[in-house]
Protein backbone atom coordinates (compact mmCIF):
# COMPACT_ATOMS: atom_id res chain seq x y z
CA UNK A 1 0.00 0.00 0.00
CA UNK A 2 2.89 2.34 0.72
CA UNK A 3 4.09 1.90 -2.87
CA UNK A 4 0.71 2.88 -4.31
CA UNK A 5 0.43 5.89 -2.01
CA UNK A 6 3.88 7.06 -3.08
CA UNK A 7 2.95 6.53 -6.74
CA UNK A 8 -0.35 8.42 -6.44
CA UNK A 9 1.32 11.32 -4.62
CA UNK A 10 4.10 11.50 -7.22
CA UNK A 11 1.71 11.46 -10.20
CA UNK A 12 -0.54 14.06 -8.54
CA UNK A 13 2.56 16.27 -8.08
CA UNK A 14 3.43 15.88 -11.78
CA UNK A 15 6.37 13.46 -11.48
CA UNK A 16 6.37 12.01 -15.01
CA UNK A 17 8.93 9.33 -14.10
CA UNK A 18 6.82 7.84 -11.30
CA UNK A 19 4.97 5.45 -13.57
CA UNK A 20 8.27 3.91 -14.68
CA UNK A 21 9.57 3.73 -11.11
CA UNK A 22 6.44 2.07 -9.68
CA UNK A 23 5.16 -0.05 -12.58
CA UNK A 24 7.33 -2.98 -13.72
CA UNK A 25 8.57 -3.08 -17.33
CA UNK A 26 6.68 -6.36 -17.78
CA UNK A 27 3.43 -4.71 -16.57
CA UNK A 28 0.30 -6.18 -18.20
CA UNK A 29 -3.18 -4.68 -18.20
CA UNK A 30 -6.08 -6.94 -19.06
CA UNK A 31 -7.85 -3.84 -20.41
CA UNK A 32 -5.36 -3.47 -23.27
CA UNK A 33 -6.84 -6.24 -25.38
CA UNK A 34 -10.25 -4.50 -25.31
CA UNK A 35 -9.17 -0.90 -25.89
CA UNK A 36 -5.87 -1.10 -27.78
CA UNK A 37 -5.25 -4.60 -29.16
CA UNK A 38 -2.23 -3.41 -31.17
CA UNK A 39 -0.42 -2.63 -27.89
CA UNK A 40 -0.73 -6.14 -26.44
CA UNK A 41 2.74 -7.49 -25.69
CA UNK A 42 4.38 -4.05 -25.64
CA UNK A 43 5.49 -1.76 -22.80
CA UNK A 44 2.20 0.03 -22.09
CA UNK A 45 3.29 2.12 -19.11
CA UNK A 46 3.32 5.19 -21.34
CA UNK A 47 -0.47 5.01 -21.63
CA UNK A 48 -0.72 5.49 -17.86
CA UNK A 49 1.51 8.54 -18.18
CA UNK A 50 -0.61 9.83 -21.08
CA UNK A 51 -3.78 9.51 -19.00
CA UNK A 52 -2.32 11.50 -16.10
CA UNK A 53 -0.98 14.13 -18.52
CA UNK A 54 -4.41 14.52 -20.10
CA UNK A 55 -6.05 14.87 -16.66
CA UNK A 56 -3.51 17.48 -15.55
CA UNK A 57 -3.91 19.56 -18.74
CA UNK A 58 -7.71 19.32 -18.98
CA UNK A 59 -8.60 19.84 -15.31
CA UNK A 60 -5.99 22.25 -13.87
CA UNK A 61 -7.71 22.28 -10.45
CA UNK A 62 -8.04 18.48 -10.26
CA UNK A 63 -7.94 16.49 -7.05
CA UNK A 64 -7.26 12.78 -6.78
CA UNK A 65 -8.53 10.60 -3.96
CA UNK A 66 -8.41 6.92 -3.17
CA UNK A 67 -11.82 6.17 -1.71
CA UNK A 68 -11.38 2.47 -0.95
CA UNK A 69 -8.24 0.36 -0.61
CA UNK A 70 -8.20 -3.37 0.09
CA UNK A 71 -5.05 -5.49 0.24
CA UNK A 72 -4.94 -9.31 0.15
CA UNK A 73 -1.69 -11.19 -0.45
CA UNK A 74 -0.19 -9.73 -3.64
CA UNK A 75 -3.43 -8.03 -4.77
CA UNK A 76 -4.60 -4.49 -4.13
CA UNK A 77 -8.11 -3.26 -4.97
CA UNK A 78 -8.64 0.48 -5.16
CA UNK A 79 -11.56 2.70 -5.96
CA UNK A 80 -10.41 6.19 -6.87
CA UNK A 81 -11.89 9.51 -7.97
CA UNK A 82 -10.60 12.45 -9.99
CA UNK A 83 -12.54 15.70 -9.57
CA UNK A 84 -11.90 18.93 -11.40
CA UNK A 85 -13.25 21.64 -13.66
CA UNK A 86 -12.82 21.22 -17.41
CA UNK A 87 -11.20 24.62 -18.02
CA UNK A 88 -7.92 23.47 -19.57
CA UNK A 89 -7.28 21.62 -22.80
CA UNK A 90 -9.45 18.99 -24.45
CA UNK A 91 -9.55 15.74 -22.51
CA UNK A 92 -8.54 13.42 -25.30
CA UNK A 93 -11.23 14.46 -27.85
CA UNK A 94 -13.69 16.13 -25.45
CA UNK A 95 -13.45 19.91 -25.69
CA UNK A 96 -13.39 21.97 -22.46
CA UNK A 97 -16.82 22.91 -21.14
CA UNK A 98 -15.99 24.83 -17.97
CA UNK A 99 -18.12 22.32 -16.06
CA UNK A 100 -17.18 20.23 -13.02
CA UNK A 101 -16.15 16.68 -13.86
CA UNK A 102 -15.99 13.52 -11.74
CA UNK A 103 -14.16 10.45 -13.05
CA UNK A 104 -14.34 7.35 -10.87
CA UNK A 105 -12.58 4.05 -11.38
CA UNK A 106 -11.80 0.75 -9.76
CA UNK A 107 -8.55 -1.13 -10.28
CA UNK A 108 -7.29 -4.51 -9.17
CA UNK A 109 -3.49 -4.58 -9.15
CA UNK A 110 -1.04 -7.43 -8.63
CA UNK A 111 2.18 -6.38 -6.90
CA UNK A 112 5.57 -8.08 -7.10
CA UNK A 113 8.84 -6.76 -5.72
CA UNK A 114 7.20 -3.44 -4.77
CA UNK A 115 5.99 -2.76 -8.33
CA UNK A 116 2.68 -3.10 -10.16
CA UNK A 117 2.88 -6.05 -12.59
CA UNK A 118 -0.75 -6.71 -13.52
CA UNK A 119 -4.02 -4.75 -13.76
CA UNK A 120 -7.72 -5.49 -14.14
CA UNK A 121 -10.36 -2.76 -14.25
CA UNK A 122 -11.71 0.14 -16.29
CA UNK A 123 -11.35 1.74 -18.59
CA UNK A 124 -13.17 4.61 -17.00
CA UNK A 125 -13.33 7.50 -19.41
CA UNK A 126 -10.99 5.93 -21.99
CA UNK A 127 -10.03 8.58 -24.54
CA UNK A 128 -12.71 10.85 -23.08
CA UNK A 129 -15.56 8.39 -23.73
CA UNK A 130 -17.96 8.27 -20.86
CA UNK A 131 -16.93 11.70 -19.60
CA UNK A 132 -20.02 13.30 -18.13
CA UNK A 133 -19.96 17.05 -18.43
GROMACS .gro file of C-alpha atoms in nm:
model
  133
    1UNK     CA    1   0.000   0.000   0.000
    2UNK     CA    2   0.289   0.234   0.072
    3UNK     CA    3   0.409   0.190  -0.287
    4UNK     CA    4   0.071   0.288  -0.431
    5UNK     CA    5   0.043   0.589  -0.201
    6UNK     CA    6   0.388   0.706  -0.308
    7UNK     CA    7   0.295   0.653  -0.674
    8UNK     CA    8  -0.035   0.842  -0.644
    9UNK     CA    9   0.132   1.132  -0.462
   10UNK     CA   10   0.410   1.150  -0.722
   11UNK     CA   11   0.171   1.146  -1.020
   12UNK     CA   12  -0.054   1.406  -0.854
   13UNK     CA   13   0.256   1.627  -0.808
   14UNK     CA   14   0.343   1.588  -1.178
   15UNK     CA   15   0.637   1.346  -1.148
   16UNK     CA   16   0.637   1.201  -1.501
   17UNK     CA   17   0.893   0.933  -1.410
   18UNK     CA   18   0.682   0.784  -1.130
   19UNK     CA   19   0.497   0.545  -1.357
   20UNK     CA   20   0.827   0.391  -1.468
   21UNK     CA   21   0.957   0.373  -1.111
   22UNK     CA   22   0.644   0.207  -0.968
   23UNK     CA   23   0.516  -0.005  -1.258
   24UNK     CA   24   0.733  -0.298  -1.372
   25UNK     CA   25   0.857  -0.308  -1.733
   26UNK     CA   26   0.668  -0.636  -1.778
   27UNK     CA   27   0.343  -0.471  -1.657
   28UNK     CA   28   0.030  -0.618  -1.820
   29UNK     CA   29  -0.318  -0.468  -1.820
   30UNK     CA   30  -0.608  -0.694  -1.906
   31UNK     CA   31  -0.785  -0.384  -2.041
   32UNK     CA   32  -0.536  -0.347  -2.327
   33UNK     CA   33  -0.684  -0.624  -2.538
   34UNK     CA   34  -1.025  -0.450  -2.531
   35UNK     CA   35  -0.917  -0.090  -2.589
   36UNK     CA   36  -0.587  -0.110  -2.778
   37UNK     CA   37  -0.525  -0.460  -2.916
   38UNK     CA   38  -0.223  -0.341  -3.117
   39UNK     CA   39  -0.042  -0.263  -2.789
   40UNK     CA   40  -0.073  -0.614  -2.644
   41UNK     CA   41   0.274  -0.749  -2.569
   42UNK     CA   42   0.438  -0.405  -2.564
   43UNK     CA   43   0.549  -0.176  -2.280
   44UNK     CA   44   0.220   0.003  -2.209
   45UNK     CA   45   0.329   0.212  -1.911
   46UNK     CA   46   0.332   0.519  -2.134
   47UNK     CA   47  -0.047   0.501  -2.163
   48UNK     CA   48  -0.072   0.549  -1.786
   49UNK     CA   49   0.151   0.854  -1.818
   50UNK     CA   50  -0.061   0.983  -2.108
   51UNK     CA   51  -0.378   0.951  -1.900
   52UNK     CA   52  -0.232   1.150  -1.610
   53UNK     CA   53  -0.098   1.413  -1.852
   54UNK     CA   54  -0.441   1.452  -2.010
   55UNK     CA   55  -0.605   1.487  -1.666
   56UNK     CA   56  -0.351   1.748  -1.555
   57UNK     CA   57  -0.391   1.956  -1.874
   58UNK     CA   58  -0.771   1.932  -1.898
   59UNK     CA   59  -0.860   1.984  -1.531
   60UNK     CA   60  -0.599   2.225  -1.387
   61UNK     CA   61  -0.771   2.228  -1.045
   62UNK     CA   62  -0.804   1.848  -1.026
   63UNK     CA   63  -0.794   1.649  -0.705
   64UNK     CA   64  -0.726   1.278  -0.678
   65UNK     CA   65  -0.853   1.060  -0.396
   66UNK     CA   66  -0.841   0.692  -0.317
   67UNK     CA   67  -1.182   0.617  -0.171
   68UNK     CA   68  -1.138   0.247  -0.095
   69UNK     CA   69  -0.824   0.036  -0.061
   70UNK     CA   70  -0.820  -0.337   0.009
   71UNK     CA   71  -0.505  -0.549   0.024
   72UNK     CA   72  -0.494  -0.931   0.015
   73UNK     CA   73  -0.169  -1.119  -0.045
   74UNK     CA   74  -0.019  -0.973  -0.364
   75UNK     CA   75  -0.343  -0.803  -0.477
   76UNK     CA   76  -0.460  -0.449  -0.413
   77UNK     CA   77  -0.811  -0.326  -0.497
   78UNK     CA   78  -0.864   0.048  -0.516
   79UNK     CA   79  -1.156   0.270  -0.596
   80UNK     CA   80  -1.041   0.619  -0.687
   81UNK     CA   81  -1.189   0.951  -0.797
   82UNK     CA   82  -1.060   1.245  -0.999
   83UNK     CA   83  -1.254   1.570  -0.957
   84UNK     CA   84  -1.190   1.893  -1.140
   85UNK     CA   85  -1.325   2.164  -1.366
   86UNK     CA   86  -1.282   2.122  -1.741
   87UNK     CA   87  -1.120   2.462  -1.802
   88UNK     CA   88  -0.792   2.347  -1.957
   89UNK     CA   89  -0.728   2.162  -2.280
   90UNK     CA   90  -0.945   1.899  -2.445
   91UNK     CA   91  -0.955   1.574  -2.251
   92UNK     CA   92  -0.854   1.342  -2.530
   93UNK     CA   93  -1.123   1.446  -2.785
   94UNK     CA   94  -1.369   1.613  -2.545
   95UNK     CA   95  -1.345   1.991  -2.569
   96UNK     CA   96  -1.339   2.197  -2.246
   97UNK     CA   97  -1.682   2.291  -2.114
   98UNK     CA   98  -1.599   2.483  -1.797
   99UNK     CA   99  -1.812   2.232  -1.606
  100UNK     CA  100  -1.718   2.023  -1.302
  101UNK     CA  101  -1.615   1.668  -1.386
  102UNK     CA  102  -1.599   1.352  -1.174
  103UNK     CA  103  -1.416   1.045  -1.305
  104UNK     CA  104  -1.434   0.735  -1.087
  105UNK     CA  105  -1.258   0.405  -1.138
  106UNK     CA  106  -1.180   0.075  -0.976
  107UNK     CA  107  -0.855  -0.113  -1.028
  108UNK     CA  108  -0.729  -0.451  -0.917
  109UNK     CA  109  -0.349  -0.458  -0.915
  110UNK     CA  110  -0.104  -0.743  -0.863
  111UNK     CA  111   0.218  -0.638  -0.690
  112UNK     CA  112   0.557  -0.808  -0.710
  113UNK     CA  113   0.884  -0.676  -0.572
  114UNK     CA  114   0.720  -0.344  -0.477
  115UNK     CA  115   0.599  -0.276  -0.833
  116UNK     CA  116   0.268  -0.310  -1.016
  117UNK     CA  117   0.288  -0.605  -1.259
  118UNK     CA  118  -0.075  -0.671  -1.352
  119UNK     CA  119  -0.402  -0.475  -1.376
  120UNK     CA  120  -0.772  -0.549  -1.414
  121UNK     CA  121  -1.036  -0.276  -1.425
  122UNK     CA  122  -1.171   0.014  -1.629
  123UNK     CA  123  -1.135   0.174  -1.859
  124UNK     CA  124  -1.317   0.461  -1.700
  125UNK     CA  125  -1.333   0.750  -1.941
  126UNK     CA  126  -1.099   0.593  -2.199
  127UNK     CA  127  -1.003   0.858  -2.454
  128UNK     CA  128  -1.271   1.085  -2.308
  129UNK     CA  129  -1.556   0.839  -2.373
  130UNK     CA  130  -1.796   0.827  -2.086
  131UNK     CA  131  -1.693   1.170  -1.960
  132UNK     CA  132  -2.002   1.330  -1.813
  133UNK     CA  133  -1.996   1.705  -1.843
   0.00000   0.00000   0.00000
